[in-house]
PDB file of C-alpha atoms and ligand atoms in Angstrom:
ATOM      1  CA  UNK A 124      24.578 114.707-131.045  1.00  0.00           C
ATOM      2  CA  UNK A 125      24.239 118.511-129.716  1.00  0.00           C
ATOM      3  CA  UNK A 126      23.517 118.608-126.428  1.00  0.00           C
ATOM      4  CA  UNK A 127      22.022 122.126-126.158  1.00  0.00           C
ATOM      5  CA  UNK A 128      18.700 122.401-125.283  1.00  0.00           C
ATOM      6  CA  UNK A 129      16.623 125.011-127.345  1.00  0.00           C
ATOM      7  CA  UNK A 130      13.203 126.445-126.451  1.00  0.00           C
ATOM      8  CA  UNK A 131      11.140 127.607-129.343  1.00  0.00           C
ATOM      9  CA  UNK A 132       8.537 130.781-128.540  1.00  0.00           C
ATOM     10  CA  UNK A 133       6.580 131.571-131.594  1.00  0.00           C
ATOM     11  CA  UNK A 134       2.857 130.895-132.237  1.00  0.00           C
ATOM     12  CA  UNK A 135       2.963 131.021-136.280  1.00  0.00           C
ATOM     13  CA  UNK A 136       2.545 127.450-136.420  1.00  0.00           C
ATOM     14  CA  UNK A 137       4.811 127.375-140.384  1.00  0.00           C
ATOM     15  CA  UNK A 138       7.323 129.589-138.410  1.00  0.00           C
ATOM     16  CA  UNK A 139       7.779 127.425-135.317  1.00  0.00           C
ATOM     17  CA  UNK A 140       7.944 123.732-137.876  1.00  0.00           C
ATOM     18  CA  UNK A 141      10.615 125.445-139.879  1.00  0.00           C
ATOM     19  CA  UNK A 142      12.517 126.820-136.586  1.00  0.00           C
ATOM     20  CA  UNK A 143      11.920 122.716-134.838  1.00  0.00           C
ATOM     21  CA  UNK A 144      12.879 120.897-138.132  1.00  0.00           C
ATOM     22  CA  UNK A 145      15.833 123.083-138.598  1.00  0.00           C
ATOM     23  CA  UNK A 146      16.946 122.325-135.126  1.00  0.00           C
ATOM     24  CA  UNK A 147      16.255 118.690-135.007  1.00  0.00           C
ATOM     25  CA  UNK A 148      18.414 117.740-138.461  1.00  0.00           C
ATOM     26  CA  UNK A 149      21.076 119.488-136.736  1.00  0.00           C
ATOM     27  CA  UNK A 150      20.779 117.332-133.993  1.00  0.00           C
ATOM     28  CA  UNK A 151      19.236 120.162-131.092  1.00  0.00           C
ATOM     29  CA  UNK A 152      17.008 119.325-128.294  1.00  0.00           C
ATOM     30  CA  UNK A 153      14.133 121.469-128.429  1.00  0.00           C
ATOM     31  CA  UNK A 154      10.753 122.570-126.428  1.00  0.00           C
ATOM     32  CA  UNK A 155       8.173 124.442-128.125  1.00  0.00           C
ATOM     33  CA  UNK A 156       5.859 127.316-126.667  1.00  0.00           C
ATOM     34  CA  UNK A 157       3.198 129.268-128.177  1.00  0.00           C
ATOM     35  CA  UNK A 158       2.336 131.941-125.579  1.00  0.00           C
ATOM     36  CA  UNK A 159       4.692 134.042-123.115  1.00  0.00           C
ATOM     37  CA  UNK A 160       3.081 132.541-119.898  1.00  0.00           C
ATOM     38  CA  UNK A 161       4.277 129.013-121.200  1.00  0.00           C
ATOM     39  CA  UNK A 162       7.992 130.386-122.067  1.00  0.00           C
ATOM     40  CA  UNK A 163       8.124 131.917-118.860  1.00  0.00           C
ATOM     41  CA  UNK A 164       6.783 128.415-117.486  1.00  0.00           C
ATOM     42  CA  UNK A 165       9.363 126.111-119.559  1.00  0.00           C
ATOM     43  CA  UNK A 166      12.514 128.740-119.195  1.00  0.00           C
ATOM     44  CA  UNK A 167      11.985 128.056-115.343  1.00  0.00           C
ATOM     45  CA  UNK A 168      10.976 124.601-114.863  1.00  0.00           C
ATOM     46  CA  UNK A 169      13.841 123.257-118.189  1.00  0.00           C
ATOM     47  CA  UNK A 170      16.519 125.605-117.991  1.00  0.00           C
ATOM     48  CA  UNK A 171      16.745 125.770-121.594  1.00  0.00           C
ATOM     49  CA  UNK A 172      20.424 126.436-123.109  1.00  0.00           C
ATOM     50  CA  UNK A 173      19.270 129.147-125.724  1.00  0.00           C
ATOM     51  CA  UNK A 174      15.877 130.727-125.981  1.00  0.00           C
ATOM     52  CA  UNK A 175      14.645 131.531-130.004  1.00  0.00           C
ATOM     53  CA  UNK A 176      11.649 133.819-128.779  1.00  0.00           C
ATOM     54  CA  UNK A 177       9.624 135.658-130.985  1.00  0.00           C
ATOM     55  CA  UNK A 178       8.417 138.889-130.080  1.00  0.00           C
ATOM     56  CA  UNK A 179       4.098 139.293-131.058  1.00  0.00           C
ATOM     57  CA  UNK A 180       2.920 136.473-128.879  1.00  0.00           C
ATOM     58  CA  UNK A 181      -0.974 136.253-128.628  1.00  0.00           C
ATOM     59  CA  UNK A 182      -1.236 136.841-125.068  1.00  0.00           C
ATOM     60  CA  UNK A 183       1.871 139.080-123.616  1.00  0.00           C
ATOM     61  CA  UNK A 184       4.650 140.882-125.365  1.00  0.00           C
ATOM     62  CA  UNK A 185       7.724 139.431-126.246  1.00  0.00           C
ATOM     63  CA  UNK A 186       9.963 142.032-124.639  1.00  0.00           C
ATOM     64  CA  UNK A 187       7.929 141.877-121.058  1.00  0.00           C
ATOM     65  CA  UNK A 188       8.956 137.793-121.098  1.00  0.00           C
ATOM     66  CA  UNK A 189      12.564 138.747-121.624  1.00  0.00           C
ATOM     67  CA  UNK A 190      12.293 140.810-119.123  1.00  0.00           C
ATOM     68  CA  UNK A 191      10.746 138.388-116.317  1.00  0.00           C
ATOM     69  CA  UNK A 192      13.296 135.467-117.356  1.00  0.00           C
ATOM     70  CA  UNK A 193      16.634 138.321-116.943  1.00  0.00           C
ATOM     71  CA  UNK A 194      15.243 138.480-113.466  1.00  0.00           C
ATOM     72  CA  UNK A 195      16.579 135.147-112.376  1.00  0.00           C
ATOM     73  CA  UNK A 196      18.282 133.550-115.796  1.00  0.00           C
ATOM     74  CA  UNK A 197      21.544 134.707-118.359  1.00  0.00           C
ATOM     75  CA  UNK A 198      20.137 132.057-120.775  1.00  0.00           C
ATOM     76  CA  UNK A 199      20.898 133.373-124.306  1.00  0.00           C
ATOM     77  CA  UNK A 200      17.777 134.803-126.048  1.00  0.00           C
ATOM     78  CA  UNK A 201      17.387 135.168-129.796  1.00  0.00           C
ATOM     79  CA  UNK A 202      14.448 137.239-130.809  1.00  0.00           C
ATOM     80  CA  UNK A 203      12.699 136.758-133.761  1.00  0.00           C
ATOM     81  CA  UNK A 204      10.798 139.719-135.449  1.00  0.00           C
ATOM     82  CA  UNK A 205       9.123 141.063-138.256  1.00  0.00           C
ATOM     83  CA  UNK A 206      11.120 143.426-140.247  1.00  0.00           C
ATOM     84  CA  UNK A 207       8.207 146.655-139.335  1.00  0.00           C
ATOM     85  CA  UNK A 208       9.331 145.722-135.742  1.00  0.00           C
ATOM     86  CA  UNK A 209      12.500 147.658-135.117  1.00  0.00           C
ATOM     87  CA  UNK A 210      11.146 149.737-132.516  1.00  0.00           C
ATOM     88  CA  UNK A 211      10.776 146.268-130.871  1.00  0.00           C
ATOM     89  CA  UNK A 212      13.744 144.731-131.632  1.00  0.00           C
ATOM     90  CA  UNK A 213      15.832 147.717-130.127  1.00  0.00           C
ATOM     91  CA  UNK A 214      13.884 147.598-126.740  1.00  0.00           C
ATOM     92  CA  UNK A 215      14.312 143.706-126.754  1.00  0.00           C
ATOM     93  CA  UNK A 216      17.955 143.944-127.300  1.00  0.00           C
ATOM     94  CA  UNK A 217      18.358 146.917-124.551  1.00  0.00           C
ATOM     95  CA  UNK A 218      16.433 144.266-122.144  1.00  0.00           C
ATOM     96  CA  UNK A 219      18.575 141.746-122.870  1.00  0.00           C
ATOM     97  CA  UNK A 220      18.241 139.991-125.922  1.00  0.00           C
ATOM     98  CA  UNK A 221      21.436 138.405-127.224  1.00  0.00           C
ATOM     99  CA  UNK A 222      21.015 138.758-131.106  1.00  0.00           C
ATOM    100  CA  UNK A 223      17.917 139.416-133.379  1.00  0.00           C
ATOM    101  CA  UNK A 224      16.395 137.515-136.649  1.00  0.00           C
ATOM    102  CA  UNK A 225      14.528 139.265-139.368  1.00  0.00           C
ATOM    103  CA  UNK A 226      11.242 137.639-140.683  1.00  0.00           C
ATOM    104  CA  UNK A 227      11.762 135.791-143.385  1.00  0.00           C
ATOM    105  CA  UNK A 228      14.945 134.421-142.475  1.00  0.00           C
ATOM    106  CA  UNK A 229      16.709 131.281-143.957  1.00  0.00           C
ATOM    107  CA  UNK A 230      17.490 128.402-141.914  1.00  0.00           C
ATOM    108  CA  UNK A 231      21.685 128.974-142.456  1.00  0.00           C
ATOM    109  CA  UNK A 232      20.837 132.276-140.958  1.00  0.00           C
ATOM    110  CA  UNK A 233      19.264 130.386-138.342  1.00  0.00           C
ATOM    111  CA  UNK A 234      22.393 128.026-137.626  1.00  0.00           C
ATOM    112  CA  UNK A 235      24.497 130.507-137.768  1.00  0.00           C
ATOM    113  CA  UNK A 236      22.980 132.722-135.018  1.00  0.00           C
ATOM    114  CA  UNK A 237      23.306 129.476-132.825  1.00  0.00           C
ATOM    115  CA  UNK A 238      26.670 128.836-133.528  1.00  0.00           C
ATOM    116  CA  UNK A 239      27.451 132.082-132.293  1.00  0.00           C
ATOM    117  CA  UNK A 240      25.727 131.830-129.061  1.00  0.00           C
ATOM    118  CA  UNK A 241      27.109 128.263-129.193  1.00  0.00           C
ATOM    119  CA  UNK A 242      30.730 129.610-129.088  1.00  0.00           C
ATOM    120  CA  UNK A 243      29.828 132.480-126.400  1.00  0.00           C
ATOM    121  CA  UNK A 244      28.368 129.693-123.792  1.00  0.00           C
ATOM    122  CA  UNK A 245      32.138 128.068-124.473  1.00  0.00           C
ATOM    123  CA  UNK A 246      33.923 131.276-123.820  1.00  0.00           C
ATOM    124  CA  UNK A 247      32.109 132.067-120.225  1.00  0.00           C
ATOM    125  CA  UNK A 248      32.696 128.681-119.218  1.00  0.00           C
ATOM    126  CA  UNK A 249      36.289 129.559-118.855  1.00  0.00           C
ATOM    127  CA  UNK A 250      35.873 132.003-115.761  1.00  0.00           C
ATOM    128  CA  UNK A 251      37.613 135.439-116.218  1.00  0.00           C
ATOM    129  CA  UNK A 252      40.210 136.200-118.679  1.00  0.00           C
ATOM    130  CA  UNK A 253      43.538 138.212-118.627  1.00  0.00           C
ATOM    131  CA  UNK A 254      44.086 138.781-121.968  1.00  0.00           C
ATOM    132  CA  UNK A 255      41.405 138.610-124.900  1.00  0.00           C
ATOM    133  CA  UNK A 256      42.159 136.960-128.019  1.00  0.00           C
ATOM    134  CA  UNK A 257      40.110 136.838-131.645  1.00  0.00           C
ATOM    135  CA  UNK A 258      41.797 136.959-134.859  1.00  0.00           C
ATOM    136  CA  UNK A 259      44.720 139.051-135.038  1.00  0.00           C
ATOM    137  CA  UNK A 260      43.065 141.149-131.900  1.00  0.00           C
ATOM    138  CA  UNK A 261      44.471 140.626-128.772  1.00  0.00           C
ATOM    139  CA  UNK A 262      43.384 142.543-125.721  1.00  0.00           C
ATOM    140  CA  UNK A 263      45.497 142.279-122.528  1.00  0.00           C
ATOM    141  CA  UNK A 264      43.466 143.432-119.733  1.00  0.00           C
ATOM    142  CA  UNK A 265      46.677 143.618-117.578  1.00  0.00           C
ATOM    143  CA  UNK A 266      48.527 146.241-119.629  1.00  0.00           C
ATOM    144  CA  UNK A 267      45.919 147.767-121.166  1.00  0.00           C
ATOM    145  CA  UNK A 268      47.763 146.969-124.048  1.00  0.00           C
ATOM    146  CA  UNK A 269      45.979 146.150-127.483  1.00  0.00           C
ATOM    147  CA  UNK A 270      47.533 143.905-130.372  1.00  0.00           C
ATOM    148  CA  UNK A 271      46.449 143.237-133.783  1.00  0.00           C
ATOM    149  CA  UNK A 272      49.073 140.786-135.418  1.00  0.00           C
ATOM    150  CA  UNK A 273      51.554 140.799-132.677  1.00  0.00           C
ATOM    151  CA  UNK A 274      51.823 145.246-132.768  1.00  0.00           C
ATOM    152  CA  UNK A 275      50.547 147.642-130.515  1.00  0.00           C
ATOM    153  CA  UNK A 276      48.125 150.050-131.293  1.00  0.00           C
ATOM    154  CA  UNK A 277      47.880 153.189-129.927  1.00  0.00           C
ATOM    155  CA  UNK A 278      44.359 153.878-128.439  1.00  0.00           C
ATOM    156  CA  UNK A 279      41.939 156.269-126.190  1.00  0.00           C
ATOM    157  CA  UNK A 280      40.881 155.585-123.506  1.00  0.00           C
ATOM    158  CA  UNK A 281      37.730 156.295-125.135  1.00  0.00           C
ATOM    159  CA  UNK A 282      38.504 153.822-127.752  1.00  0.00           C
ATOM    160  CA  UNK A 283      39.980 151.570-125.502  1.00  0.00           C
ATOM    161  CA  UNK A 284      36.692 151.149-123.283  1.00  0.00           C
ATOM    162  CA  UNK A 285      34.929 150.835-126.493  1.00  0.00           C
ATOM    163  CA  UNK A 286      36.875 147.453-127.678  1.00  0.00           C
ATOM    164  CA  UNK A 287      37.060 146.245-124.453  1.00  0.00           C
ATOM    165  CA  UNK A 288      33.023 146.120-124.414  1.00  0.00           C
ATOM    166  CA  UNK A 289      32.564 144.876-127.806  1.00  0.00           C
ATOM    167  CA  UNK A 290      34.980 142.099-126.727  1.00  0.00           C
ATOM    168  CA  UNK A 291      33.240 141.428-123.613  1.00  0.00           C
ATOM    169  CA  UNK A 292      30.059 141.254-125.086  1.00  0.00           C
ATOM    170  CA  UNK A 293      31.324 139.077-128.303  1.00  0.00           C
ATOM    171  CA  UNK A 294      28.792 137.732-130.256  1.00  0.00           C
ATOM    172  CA  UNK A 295      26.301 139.869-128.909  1.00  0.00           C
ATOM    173  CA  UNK A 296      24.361 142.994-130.927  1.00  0.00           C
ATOM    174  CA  UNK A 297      24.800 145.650-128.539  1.00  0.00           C
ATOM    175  CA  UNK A 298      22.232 148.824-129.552  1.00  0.00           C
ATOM    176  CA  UNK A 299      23.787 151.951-130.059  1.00  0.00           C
ATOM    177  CA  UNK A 300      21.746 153.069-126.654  1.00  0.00           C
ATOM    178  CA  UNK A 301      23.236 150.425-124.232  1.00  0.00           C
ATOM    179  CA  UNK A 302      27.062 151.174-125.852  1.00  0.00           C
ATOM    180  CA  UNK A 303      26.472 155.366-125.299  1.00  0.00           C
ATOM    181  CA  UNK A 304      25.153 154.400-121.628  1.00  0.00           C
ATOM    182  CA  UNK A 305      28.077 151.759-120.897  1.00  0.00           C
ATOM    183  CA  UNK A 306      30.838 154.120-122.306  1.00  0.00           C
ATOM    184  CA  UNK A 307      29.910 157.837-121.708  1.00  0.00           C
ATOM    185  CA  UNK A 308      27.414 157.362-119.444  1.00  0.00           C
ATOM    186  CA  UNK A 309      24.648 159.794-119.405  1.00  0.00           C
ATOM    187  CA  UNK A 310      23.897 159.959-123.167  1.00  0.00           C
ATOM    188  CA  UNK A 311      24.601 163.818-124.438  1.00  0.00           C
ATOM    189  CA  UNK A 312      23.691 165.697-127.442  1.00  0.00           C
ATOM    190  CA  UNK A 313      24.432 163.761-130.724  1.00  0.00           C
ATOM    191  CA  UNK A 314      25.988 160.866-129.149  1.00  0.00           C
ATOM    192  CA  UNK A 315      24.948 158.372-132.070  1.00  0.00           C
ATOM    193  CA  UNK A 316      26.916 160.274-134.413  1.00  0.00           C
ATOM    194  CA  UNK A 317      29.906 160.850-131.866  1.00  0.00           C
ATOM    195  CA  UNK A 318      29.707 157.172-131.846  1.00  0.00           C
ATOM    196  CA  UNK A 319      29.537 156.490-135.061  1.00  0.00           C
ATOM    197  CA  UNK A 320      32.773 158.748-135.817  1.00  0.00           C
ATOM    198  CA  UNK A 321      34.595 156.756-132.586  1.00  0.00           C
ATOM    199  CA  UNK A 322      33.658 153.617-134.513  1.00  0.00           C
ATOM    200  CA  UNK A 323      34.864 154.323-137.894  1.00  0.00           C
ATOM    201  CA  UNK A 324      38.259 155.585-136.001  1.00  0.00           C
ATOM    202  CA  UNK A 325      38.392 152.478-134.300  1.00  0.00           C
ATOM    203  CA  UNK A 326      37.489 149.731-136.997  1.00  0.00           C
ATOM    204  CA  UNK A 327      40.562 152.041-138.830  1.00  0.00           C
ATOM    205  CA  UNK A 328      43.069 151.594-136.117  1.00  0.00           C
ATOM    206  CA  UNK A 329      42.186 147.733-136.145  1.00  0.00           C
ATOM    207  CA  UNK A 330      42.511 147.966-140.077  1.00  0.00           C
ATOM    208  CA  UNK A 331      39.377 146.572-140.017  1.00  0.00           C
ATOM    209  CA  UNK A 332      37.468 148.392-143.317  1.00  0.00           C
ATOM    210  CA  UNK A 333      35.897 145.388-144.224  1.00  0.00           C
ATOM    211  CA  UNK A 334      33.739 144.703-141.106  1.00  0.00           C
ATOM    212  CA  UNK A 335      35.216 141.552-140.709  1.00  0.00           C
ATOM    213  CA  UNK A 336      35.585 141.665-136.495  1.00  0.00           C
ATOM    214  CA  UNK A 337      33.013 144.713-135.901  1.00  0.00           C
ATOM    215  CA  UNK A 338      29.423 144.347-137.599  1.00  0.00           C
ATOM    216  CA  UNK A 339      27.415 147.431-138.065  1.00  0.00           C
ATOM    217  CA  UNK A 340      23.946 146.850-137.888  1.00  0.00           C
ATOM    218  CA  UNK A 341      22.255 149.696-139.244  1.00  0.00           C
ATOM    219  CA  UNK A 342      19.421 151.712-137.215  1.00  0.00           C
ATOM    220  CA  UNK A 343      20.497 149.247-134.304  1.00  0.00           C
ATOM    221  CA  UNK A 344      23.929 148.944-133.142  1.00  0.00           C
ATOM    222  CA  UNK A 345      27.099 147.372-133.485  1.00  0.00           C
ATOM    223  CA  UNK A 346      28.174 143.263-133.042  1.00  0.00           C
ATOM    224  CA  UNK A 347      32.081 142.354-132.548  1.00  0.00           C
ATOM    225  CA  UNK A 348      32.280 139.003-134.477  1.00  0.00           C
ATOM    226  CA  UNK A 349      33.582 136.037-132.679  1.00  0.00           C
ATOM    227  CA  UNK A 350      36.733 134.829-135.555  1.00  0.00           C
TER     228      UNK A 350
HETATM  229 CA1   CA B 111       3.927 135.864-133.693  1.00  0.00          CA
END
């Protein structure tokens, strides 16, 4: 038996029966809401341990209840949206969304998602780390060194503060927006596409070509991969 405690926000009623059966042969707890007021409600008074919220509820926005539950609660949020929402999805993952779904999605797309929130809730459990370790990537915080398969790499400081967030925020889709703000601070001209060429200088140093540890999600941001 899984012991997490999932609360379901969606008012498509086919939606919210695929999301609750899904969750209940895999052995989640769940709660179901319909309307924001009610998530708000439930996310307060159940402390739920990962929040699937869709973002057109009938009565207020999606976004505006992650909003009011970041004011007091870190609980992981997965939004779901429909594809002609990106606009959306971006502003819910810059307010604190954890990780996005895509209307229709399948229900391994589903599990997966939870597994990797699953494995994040493990990992800040631990308390503060030294030294960073997924896959051949290790980070030691100490140093300031960086590993992949036991040798050093030689990065930036630019590049450096750029794997150290990705690895901090593991698991998570971080827009392009909150990465520009959290590494250059004020954003300056063409910073997506100095990003972009920081990236693709990065994922070489890490021989990483494939995407395997660092996700690009297009129009949206970036996701290091938890291995
Ligand atoms: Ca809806």
């Amino acid at each position: 038996m899984n012991e997490y405690l999932v609360l379901v926000v969606e008012d498509d009623k086919p939606i919210r029966n695929l999301i609750t059966t899904t969750l209940k042969m895999n052995g989640y707890r769940f709660i179901t809401a319909g309307r924001g007021d009610e998530a708000i409600m439930l996310s307060a008074s159940h402390k739920p341990d990962i929040i699937i919220l869709d973002l057109g509820l009938p009565d207020i926005d999606g976004v505006d209840v992650i909003g009011s539950i970041r004011a007091w609660s870190d609980v992981p949020i997965i939004i779901v949206s429909a594809r002609s929402d990106d606009k959306d999805k971006i502003t819910a993952l810059d307010k604190g969304a954890d990780d996005y779904l895509t209307k229709p999605f399948s229900v391994e797309e589903l599990l997966a998602r939870l597994r990797v929130i699953q494995r994040r809730i493990i990992k800040s459990e631990n308390g503060p780390l030294t030294e960073f370790v997924n896959g051949r990537l290790r980070i030691d915080y100490i140093s300031n060194c960086v590993y992949t398969d036991g040798e050093e790499l030689h990065l930036t400081p630019i590049e450096y503060k750029l794997l150290c967030l990705l690895a901090k925020n593991a698991g998570k889709v971080l827009t392009h927006k909150y990465i520009i703000q959290s590494v250059w601070g004020n954003p300056v001209e063409n910073s997506e596409s100095s990003l972009r060429v920081f990236m693709a200088t990065l994922r070489k140093k890490l021989n990483d070509s494939n995407q395997a540890l660092i996700q690009t999600h297009i129009g949206i941001g970036y996701r290091m991969m938890k291995l």
